[in-house]
Short mmCIF file of C-alpha atoms in Angstrom, two decimals:
data_model
loop_
_atom_site.label_atom_id
_atom_site.label_comp_id
_atom_site.label_asym_id
_atom_site.label_seq_id
_atom_site.Cartn_x
_atom_site.Cartn_y
_atom_site.Cartn_z
CA MET R 285 0.00 0.00 0.00
CA ASP R 286 1.53 3.36 -1.03
CA ASN R 287 1.44 6.38 1.31
CA SER R 288 -1.57 7.98 -0.38
CA ASN R 289 -3.62 4.80 -0.20
CA LYS R 290 -2.52 4.25 3.39
CA ALA R 291 -3.66 7.75 4.33
CA GLU R 292 -6.98 7.26 2.55
CA HIS R 293 -7.52 3.93 4.31
CA GLN R 294 -6.74 5.41 7.73
CA GLN R 295 -9.13 8.30 7.08
CA ALA R 296 -11.84 5.90 5.97
CA MET R 297 -11.41 3.84 9.15
CA ALA R 298 -11.45 6.99 11.27
CA ASN R 299 -14.75 8.11 9.71
CA ARG R 300 -16.65 4.89 10.53
CA LYS R 301 -19.39 4.96 13.16
CA TYR R 302 -18.13 2.99 16.14
CA ILE R 303 -20.29 1.85 19.05
CA HIS R 304 -19.65 3.74 22.30
CA TRP R 305 -19.02 1.40 25.22
CA GLN R 306 -21.91 2.93 27.18
CA ASP R 307 -24.43 2.78 24.30
CA GLU R 308 -27.73 1.07 25.00
CA GLY R 309 -27.65 -2.64 24.29
CA VAL R 310 -23.89 -3.17 24.66
CA GLU R 311 -24.49 -5.25 27.79
CA LYS R 312 -27.78 -6.94 28.73
CA ILE R 313 -27.62 -9.09 31.87
CA PRO R 314 -30.08 -12.00 31.55
CA PRO R 315 -32.12 -13.31 34.50
CA ASN R 316 -30.49 -16.02 36.62
CA GLU R 317 -27.01 -15.22 35.32
CA ALA R 318 -25.59 -14.86 38.83
CA GLU R 319 -26.81 -18.37 39.73
CA ASP R 320 -25.30 -19.80 36.54
CA ILE R 321 -21.99 -18.09 37.25
CA GLN R 322 -21.81 -19.42 40.80
CA ALA R 323 -22.61 -22.91 39.52
CA VAL R 324 -19.72 -22.65 37.06
CA ALA R 325 -17.35 -21.48 39.82
CA ASP R 326 -18.32 -24.51 41.90
CA MET R 327 -17.83 -26.89 38.95
CA ILE R 328 -14.41 -25.40 38.13
CA ASN R 329 -13.32 -25.84 41.75
CA GLY R 330 -14.53 -29.44 41.54
CA MET R 331 -12.42 -30.01 38.43
CA GLN R 332 -9.39 -28.51 40.20
CA LYS R 333 -9.87 -30.87 43.13
CA ALA R 334 -10.08 -33.84 40.75
CA GLN R 335 -6.76 -32.86 39.16
CA TYR R 336 -5.27 -32.44 42.62
CA ASN R 337 -6.22 -36.00 43.46
CA MET R 338 -4.20 -37.18 40.43
CA HIS R 339 -1.18 -34.85 40.67
CA ARG R 340 -1.16 -33.79 44.36
CA HIS R 341 -0.88 -30.22 43.09
CA CYS R 342 -3.71 -27.82 42.32
CA TYR R 343 -3.73 -26.08 38.96
CA THR R 344 -5.90 -23.42 37.38
CA GLY R 345 -9.27 -24.65 36.10
CA THR R 346 -8.30 -24.02 32.48
CA HIS R 347 -4.98 -23.45 30.67
CA ALA R 348 -3.29 -25.72 33.20
CA ARG R 349 -0.39 -26.85 31.00
CA THR R 350 2.42 -24.29 30.79
CA GLN R 351 4.22 -24.58 27.45
CA GLY R 352 6.62 -21.68 27.96
CA ILE R 353 7.08 -18.25 29.56
CA VAL R 354 9.00 -15.38 27.95
CA LYS R 355 9.80 -11.74 28.54
CA GLY R 356 9.50 -8.97 25.98
CA MET R 357 8.28 -5.48 25.18
CA LEU R 358 4.93 -4.09 24.04
CA ILE R 359 5.57 -1.12 21.73
CA VAL R 360 2.72 1.33 21.13
CA LYS R 361 2.81 2.98 17.72
CA GLU R 362 3.67 6.67 17.44
CA ASP R 363 1.34 7.56 14.58
CA LEU R 364 -1.98 6.08 15.65
CA PRO R 365 -5.07 7.86 14.34
CA LYS R 366 -7.28 9.46 16.96
CA HIS R 367 -9.88 6.69 17.09
CA LEU R 368 -7.14 4.17 18.00
CA LYS R 369 -5.51 6.35 20.67
CA GLN R 370 -7.52 4.72 23.41
CA SER R 371 -6.66 3.57 26.94
CA VAL R 372 -3.03 2.48 27.31
CA PHE R 373 -2.58 3.10 23.58
CA ALA R 374 -3.31 6.83 23.89
CA HIS R 375 0.41 7.61 23.98
CA ALA R 376 3.41 6.05 22.25
CA GLY R 377 5.62 4.05 24.57
CA GLU R 378 7.32 0.80 25.44
CA TYR R 379 6.01 -1.48 28.20
CA PRO R 380 7.81 -4.53 29.62
CA VAL R 381 5.75 -7.72 29.46
CA VAL R 382 5.94 -11.31 30.64
CA CYS R 383 4.00 -13.81 28.53
CA ARG R 384 2.86 -17.41 29.00
CA TYR R 385 2.02 -19.96 26.32
CA SER R 386 -0.41 -22.67 27.43
CA SER R 387 -2.78 -25.46 26.41
CA GLU R 388 -6.37 -24.61 27.22
CA PRO R 389 -7.81 -27.64 29.05
CA GLY R 390 -7.54 -28.05 32.81
CA ASP R 391 -5.36 -31.17 32.61
CA PRO R 392 -1.67 -30.25 33.04
CA GLY R 393 -0.65 -33.59 31.58
CA LEU R 394 -2.54 -33.21 28.32
CA ASP R 395 -0.64 -34.81 25.45
CA ASP R 396 0.50 -32.20 22.90
CA ARG R 397 -0.48 -34.56 20.06
CA ILE R 398 -4.14 -34.03 20.95
CA PRO R 399 -5.52 -31.01 19.02
CA GLN R 400 -7.02 -28.48 21.42
CA PRO R 401 -7.15 -24.69 21.67
CA ARG R 402 -3.95 -23.02 22.88
CA GLY R 403 -3.64 -19.93 25.01
CA PHE R 404 -1.38 -16.90 25.34
CA ALA R 405 -1.41 -14.39 28.16
CA MET R 406 0.65 -11.37 29.06
CA LYS R 407 1.11 -9.12 32.04
CA VAL R 408 2.02 -5.57 30.98
CA PHE R 409 4.04 -3.44 33.41
CA ASN R 410 4.27 0.31 34.16
CA VAL R 411 0.78 0.98 32.81
CA PRO R 412 -0.60 4.46 33.62
CA GLY R 413 -4.28 5.14 34.30
CA GLU R 414 -7.12 4.30 36.67
CA MET R 415 -7.21 0.62 37.61
CA PHE R 416 -10.08 -1.52 38.89
CA ASP R 417 -7.76 -2.38 41.79
CA SER R 418 -5.87 0.68 42.99
CA THR R 419 -3.05 -1.55 44.34
CA LYS R 420 -2.21 -2.77 40.83
CA THR R 421 -0.04 -1.12 38.17
CA THR R 422 -0.21 -3.86 35.52
CA GLN R 423 -2.58 -4.73 32.70
CA ASP R 424 -3.46 -8.38 32.16
CA ILE R 425 -4.33 -9.45 28.61
CA GLU R 426 -5.35 -12.98 27.61
CA PHE R 427 -5.82 -14.73 24.29
CA ASN R 428 -7.02 -18.01 22.80
CA SER R 429 -6.21 -19.63 19.47
CA THR R 430 -9.87 -19.88 18.41
CA PRO R 431 -11.63 -16.64 17.39
CA ALA R 432 -15.02 -17.71 18.83
CA LEU R 433 -15.55 -18.86 22.41
CA ASP R 434 -17.47 -22.10 22.80
CA LEU R 435 -18.34 -21.09 26.40
CA ALA R 436 -20.22 -18.24 24.76
CA ASP R 437 -22.19 -16.96 27.78
CA ALA R 438 -22.80 -17.97 31.40
CA LYS R 439 -25.74 -20.28 30.60
CA THR R 440 -23.83 -22.08 27.83
CA THR R 441 -20.77 -22.38 30.05
CA LYS R 442 -22.76 -24.07 32.78
CA GLU R 443 -24.31 -26.53 30.33
CA ILE R 444 -21.07 -27.39 28.52
CA ILE R 445 -18.90 -27.79 31.58
CA ASP R 446 -21.53 -30.05 33.09
CA LEU R 447 -21.38 -32.23 29.96
CA ARG R 448 -17.59 -32.33 29.98
CA ILE R 449 -17.51 -33.36 33.64
CA ASN R 450 -20.01 -36.16 33.12
CA TYR R 451 -18.99 -37.39 29.66
CA GLY R 452 -15.50 -36.03 29.02
CA GLY R 453 -14.01 -39.53 29.24
CA ASN R 454 -16.48 -40.92 26.69
CA GLN R 455 -16.25 -38.89 23.48
CA PRO R 456 -18.96 -40.78 21.56
CA GLU R 457 -21.44 -40.12 24.34
CA LEU R 458 -20.29 -36.52 24.70
CA TYR R 459 -20.63 -35.94 20.96
CA LYS R 460 -24.09 -37.50 20.98
CA ARG R 461 -25.17 -34.87 23.48
CA LEU R 462 -23.35 -32.04 21.74
CA GLU R 463 -24.99 -32.97 18.42
CA ALA R 464 -28.38 -32.46 20.04
CA ARG R 465 -27.51 -28.83 20.66
CA PRO R 466 -28.07 -25.95 18.18
CA ASP R 467 -24.43 -24.87 18.66
CA THR R 468 -22.94 -28.31 17.97
CA ASP R 469 -20.42 -27.02 15.36
CA LEU R 470 -19.12 -24.41 17.80
CA GLN R 471 -18.78 -26.98 20.58
CA LYS R 472 -17.01 -29.62 18.46
CA PHE R 473 -14.63 -27.21 16.73
CA ARG R 474 -12.10 -27.34 19.60
CA ASP R 475 -11.29 -30.97 18.72
CA SER R 476 -10.28 -30.15 15.15
CA VAL R 477 -8.13 -27.03 15.55
CA ARG R 478 -4.88 -26.79 13.65
CA ASN R 479 -2.16 -28.31 15.87
CA THR R 480 0.93 -26.31 15.00
CA HIS R 481 3.75 -24.21 16.47
CA LEU R 482 2.57 -22.05 19.36
CA GLU R 483 4.73 -19.07 18.43
CA SER R 484 3.21 -19.16 14.93
CA THR R 485 -0.44 -19.33 16.01
CA ARG R 486 -2.71 -16.29 15.78
CA GLN R 487 -4.39 -15.56 19.12
CA TYR R 488 -7.72 -13.86 19.85
CA SER R 489 -9.49 -12.18 22.77
CA GLN R 490 -12.68 -14.07 21.81
CA THR R 491 -14.71 -11.75 24.06
CA ALA R 492 -15.33 -8.00 23.84
CA TYR R 493 -13.67 -5.26 25.89
CA ARG R 494 -14.05 -1.58 26.40
CA PHE R 495 -11.46 0.16 24.22
CA GLY R 496 -11.40 3.66 25.68
CA ASP R 497 -14.51 5.29 24.20
CA TYR R 498 -15.41 2.24 22.13
CA VAL R 499 -16.00 -1.54 22.19
CA ALA R 500 -13.54 -3.94 20.59
CA LYS R 501 -12.01 -7.37 20.36
CA TYR R 502 -8.26 -7.83 19.90
CA CYS R 503 -5.89 -10.34 18.36
CA LEU R 504 -2.17 -11.08 18.26
CA VAL R 505 -0.66 -11.84 14.85
CA PRO R 506 2.77 -13.50 14.33
CA VAL R 507 4.60 -11.59 11.62
CA SER R 508 8.24 -12.69 11.36
CA ALA R 509 9.22 -14.79 8.34
CA THR R 510 10.31 -17.69 10.55
CA GLN R 511 7.07 -17.72 12.52
CA LYS R 512 5.01 -17.71 9.32
CA LYS R 513 7.08 -20.54 7.84
CA LEU R 514 6.79 -22.73 10.95
CA TYR R 515 3.01 -22.37 10.90
CA GLU R 516 2.97 -24.78 7.96
CA GLU R 517 4.28 -27.61 10.17
CA THR R 518 1.69 -29.54 12.17
CA VAL R 519 1.98 -32.15 14.91
CA LYS R 520 1.63 -35.68 13.54
CA PRO R 521 -0.55 -38.13 15.51
CA ASP R 522 2.45 -40.42 16.05
CA ALA R 523 4.86 -37.60 16.93
CA ASP R 524 7.45 -38.15 19.64
CA PRO R 525 7.82 -36.82 22.28
CA SER R 526 4.32 -36.18 23.63
CA ASP R 527 5.42 -32.68 24.77
CA ILE R 528 6.46 -31.74 21.24
CA LEU R 529 4.80 -28.29 21.31
CA HIS R 530 6.87 -27.35 24.34
CA GLN R 531 10.02 -28.64 22.58
CA TRP R 532 9.24 -26.73 19.37
CA LEU R 533 8.58 -23.55 21.33
CA GLN R 534 11.80 -23.82 23.31
CA ASN R 535 13.80 -24.47 20.15
CA PHE R 536 12.25 -21.45 18.41
CA HIS R 537 12.75 -18.97 21.24
CA GLY R 538 16.29 -20.21 21.79
CA GLU R 539 17.24 -19.31 18.22
CA HIS R 540 14.95 -16.47 17.09
CA ASP R 541 13.36 -13.19 18.05
CA ALA R 542 9.55 -13.32 17.95
CA GLU R 543 7.47 -10.53 16.48
CA TYR R 544 3.74 -9.96 16.76
CA LEU R 545 1.25 -7.22 15.90
CA LEU R 546 -1.53 -6.39 18.39
CA ARG R 547 -4.69 -5.47 16.50
CA PHE R 548 -8.14 -4.28 17.57
CA GLN R 549 -11.47 -4.82 15.82
CA LEU R 550 -13.94 -2.09 16.74
CA CYS R 551 -17.64 -2.75 17.18
CA GLU R 552 -19.99 -1.03 14.71
CA ASN R 553 -23.10 -3.22 14.74
CA LEU R 554 -24.32 -5.03 17.85
CA HIS R 555 -26.35 -7.50 15.79
CA ASP R 556 -23.37 -8.54 13.67
CA GLN R 557 -20.92 -8.08 16.54
CA PRO R 558 -22.66 -9.26 19.71
CA VAL R 559 -21.02 -8.48 23.05
CA GLU R 560 -23.10 -10.75 25.27
CA TYR R 561 -22.64 -13.88 23.12
CA ALA R 562 -18.99 -14.70 22.35
CA GLY R 563 -19.72 -17.67 20.10
CA LYS R 564 -19.94 -15.55 16.93
CA VAL R 565 -16.90 -14.34 15.00
CA TRP R 566 -16.96 -10.65 14.10
CA ASP R 567 -16.53 -10.63 10.31
CA PRO R 568 -13.03 -9.23 9.61
CA GLU R 569 -13.97 -8.28 6.07
CA LYS R 570 -16.81 -6.01 7.21
CA TYR R 571 -15.07 -4.90 10.41
CA PRO R 572 -11.32 -4.81 9.73
CA TRP R 573 -8.56 -5.38 12.27
CA GLN R 574 -6.45 -2.28 12.98
CA THR R 575 -2.91 -2.37 14.34
CA VAL R 576 -2.18 -0.45 17.55
CA ALA R 577 1.04 -1.98 18.89
CA ALA R 578 3.78 -4.54 18.43
CA LEU R 579 4.98 -7.24 20.78
CA VAL R 580 8.66 -8.10 20.46
CA ILE R 581 10.27 -11.02 22.28
CA PRO R 582 14.06 -11.39 21.96
CA LYS R 583 15.51 -14.87 21.84
CA GLN R 584 15.74 -16.56 25.24
CA ASP R 585 15.09 -19.80 27.09
CA SER R 586 11.31 -20.14 27.13
CA PHE R 587 11.20 -22.78 29.86
CA ASN R 588 12.81 -21.44 33.03
CA TYR R 589 11.71 -23.76 35.88
CA GLU R 590 11.81 -21.06 38.55
CA LEU R 591 9.71 -18.73 36.44
CA LYS R 592 7.22 -21.49 35.62
CA SER R 593 6.81 -22.29 39.32
CA PHE R 594 6.44 -18.60 40.22
CA TRP R 595 3.76 -17.97 37.57
CA GLU R 596 1.73 -21.06 38.44
CA ASP R 597 1.98 -20.86 42.24
CA HIS R 598 2.12 -17.13 42.98
CA MET R 599 1.00 -15.02 40.02
CA ARG R 600 -2.57 -14.36 39.02
CA LEU R 601 -3.62 -13.26 35.55
CA ASP R 602 -7.10 -11.82 35.24
CA PRO R 603 -8.50 -9.35 32.65
CA TRP R 604 -10.32 -7.62 35.54
CA LEU R 605 -6.87 -6.72 36.91
CA GLY R 606 -6.18 -3.71 34.76
CA LEU R 607 -7.42 -0.39 33.44
CA LYS R 608 -11.03 0.69 33.68
CA THR R 609 -10.64 1.87 30.08
CA LEU R 610 -10.05 -1.78 29.07
CA GLN R 611 -13.01 -3.14 31.04
CA PRO R 612 -14.05 -6.68 30.09
CA LEU R 613 -17.60 -6.72 28.66
CA GLY R 614 -20.34 -9.30 28.21
CA SER R 615 -21.51 -12.44 29.93
CA PRO R 616 -18.30 -14.52 29.63
CA ASN R 617 -16.32 -11.70 31.23
CA ARG R 618 -18.79 -11.20 34.05
CA LEU R 619 -18.36 -14.92 34.66
CA ARG R 620 -14.58 -14.52 34.76
CA LYS R 621 -14.94 -11.81 37.38
CA VAL R 622 -16.28 -14.48 39.79
CA VAL R 623 -14.67 -17.69 38.55
CA TYR R 624 -11.06 -16.50 38.27
CA PRO R 625 -10.73 -15.33 41.90
CA ALA R 626 -12.48 -18.51 43.10
CA SER R 627 -10.08 -20.68 41.11
CA SER R 628 -7.08 -18.70 42.37
CA LYS R 629 -8.20 -18.84 46.00
CA LEU R 630 -8.60 -22.63 45.92
CA ARG R 631 -5.25 -23.06 44.19
CA ARG R 632 -3.37 -21.03 46.81
CA MET R 633 -5.11 -22.82 49.67
CA MET R 634 -4.50 -26.36 48.40
CA ASN R 635 -0.88 -25.68 47.42
CA GLY R 636 -0.05 -23.69 50.56
CA ARG R 637 1.08 -20.68 48.51
CA GLN R 638 0.51 -16.94 48.73
CA GLU R 639 -0.52 -14.76 45.80
CA VAL R 640 2.12 -12.14 44.99
CA ASN R 641 1.03 -8.69 43.85
CA VAL R 642 3.49 -8.41 40.98
CA SER R 643 4.05 -4.75 40.11
CA SER R 644 7.52 -4.76 38.56
CA MET R 645 9.47 -6.91 36.14
CA ASP R 646 12.16 -7.02 38.83
CA GLN R 647 9.88 -9.39 40.79
CA ILE R 648 9.80 -11.89 37.93
CA PRO R 649 12.38 -14.71 38.32
CA GLY R 650 14.81 -15.62 35.61
CA PRO R 651 17.34 -13.59 33.65
CA ALA R 652 16.41 -10.38 31.92
CA PRO R 653 15.90 -10.95 28.17
CA PRO R 654 18.71 -9.86 25.81
CA GLN R 655 18.22 -7.01 23.39
CA MET R 656 16.26 -7.45 20.18
CA GLY R 657 18.16 -8.33 17.05
CA SER R 658 20.32 -10.97 18.71
CA GLY R 659 18.57 -13.75 16.80
CA ASN R 660 18.12 -14.42 13.10
CA ILE R 661 15.44 -11.77 12.53
CA GLU R 662 15.71 -8.02 12.34
CA PRO R 663 13.84 -6.05 15.02
CA LEU R 664 10.22 -5.34 14.13
CA LYS R 665 9.39 -2.05 12.46
CA VAL R 666 6.09 -0.84 13.84
CA ASN R 667 4.20 0.80 11.01
#
């Protein structure tokens, strides 16, 4: 795209009519949602206790398998148009981050050869602005490798987790019950996701968030040539070892810098882009993704045992721990506001650990990452 076309495109995007986060209809709390949310919290705690009985260690209810943890920098663009200068992205800057790659299910021993959604999460440091918790100075951001969330609202979450608890060990019976549902394709999709390199997988917020004045979803896009090339490789059913994704990730980060673009998709039509129901993908052709920042991760060891233990036993990552201008929206996020603290509380109690209020990268174990450009890829140009 030449400069004139780029300017025209940016102006066209700036002139679109975006939904304000306080507009009528953005959030509609259904009756009995609080009861459904509490039921989910209880079921998640039950799943955690079941895993404890097998491993004698309590893990988070989902994303239990750590695949790697890395340190990097979130770089906010200097030339953002006004409609993208929202929340933490209102001013250009560089923010230290620590990021975790994970497998979504609650079983920490899940075989990497089994296709399932993968997760990515980052804690952003030195963030200015008014927080939901005045004792915090970090912004937590979480992603999933599927653009739509099968646990699309509180009611659906309660129903699906109940099915997984009762029939998760019997896939034919589980599928029989899923196929009786109107959202069967959404529910079965998780078992057929592309099983490829974690550092090469695009990640999505799935749910909607306040984006300063507006409403948006966000995604993280791998952009280096090496990451794009590795995406073509998939895990074979007979692959060895069973933790191959962890091995691939460690090999990549040990040899290469990683580069991602953070993009936001603004809400323009609540019918096409529902906030309360996260099971529908917002059409990227009608509602384009727009780049606001870059994430750069210099080459490093992605599996530091001390850092893994610290994250799992002492850190808490929660999208409600952050800026009010990035408020989580919709039913799945109201559920997280209850379920995440309940999961964390049980985990600390059963493991005999204390949650640490991490406010500085200096509190994060492991060596500081080297400077960008030390690998085989040139540092990312944010444009």
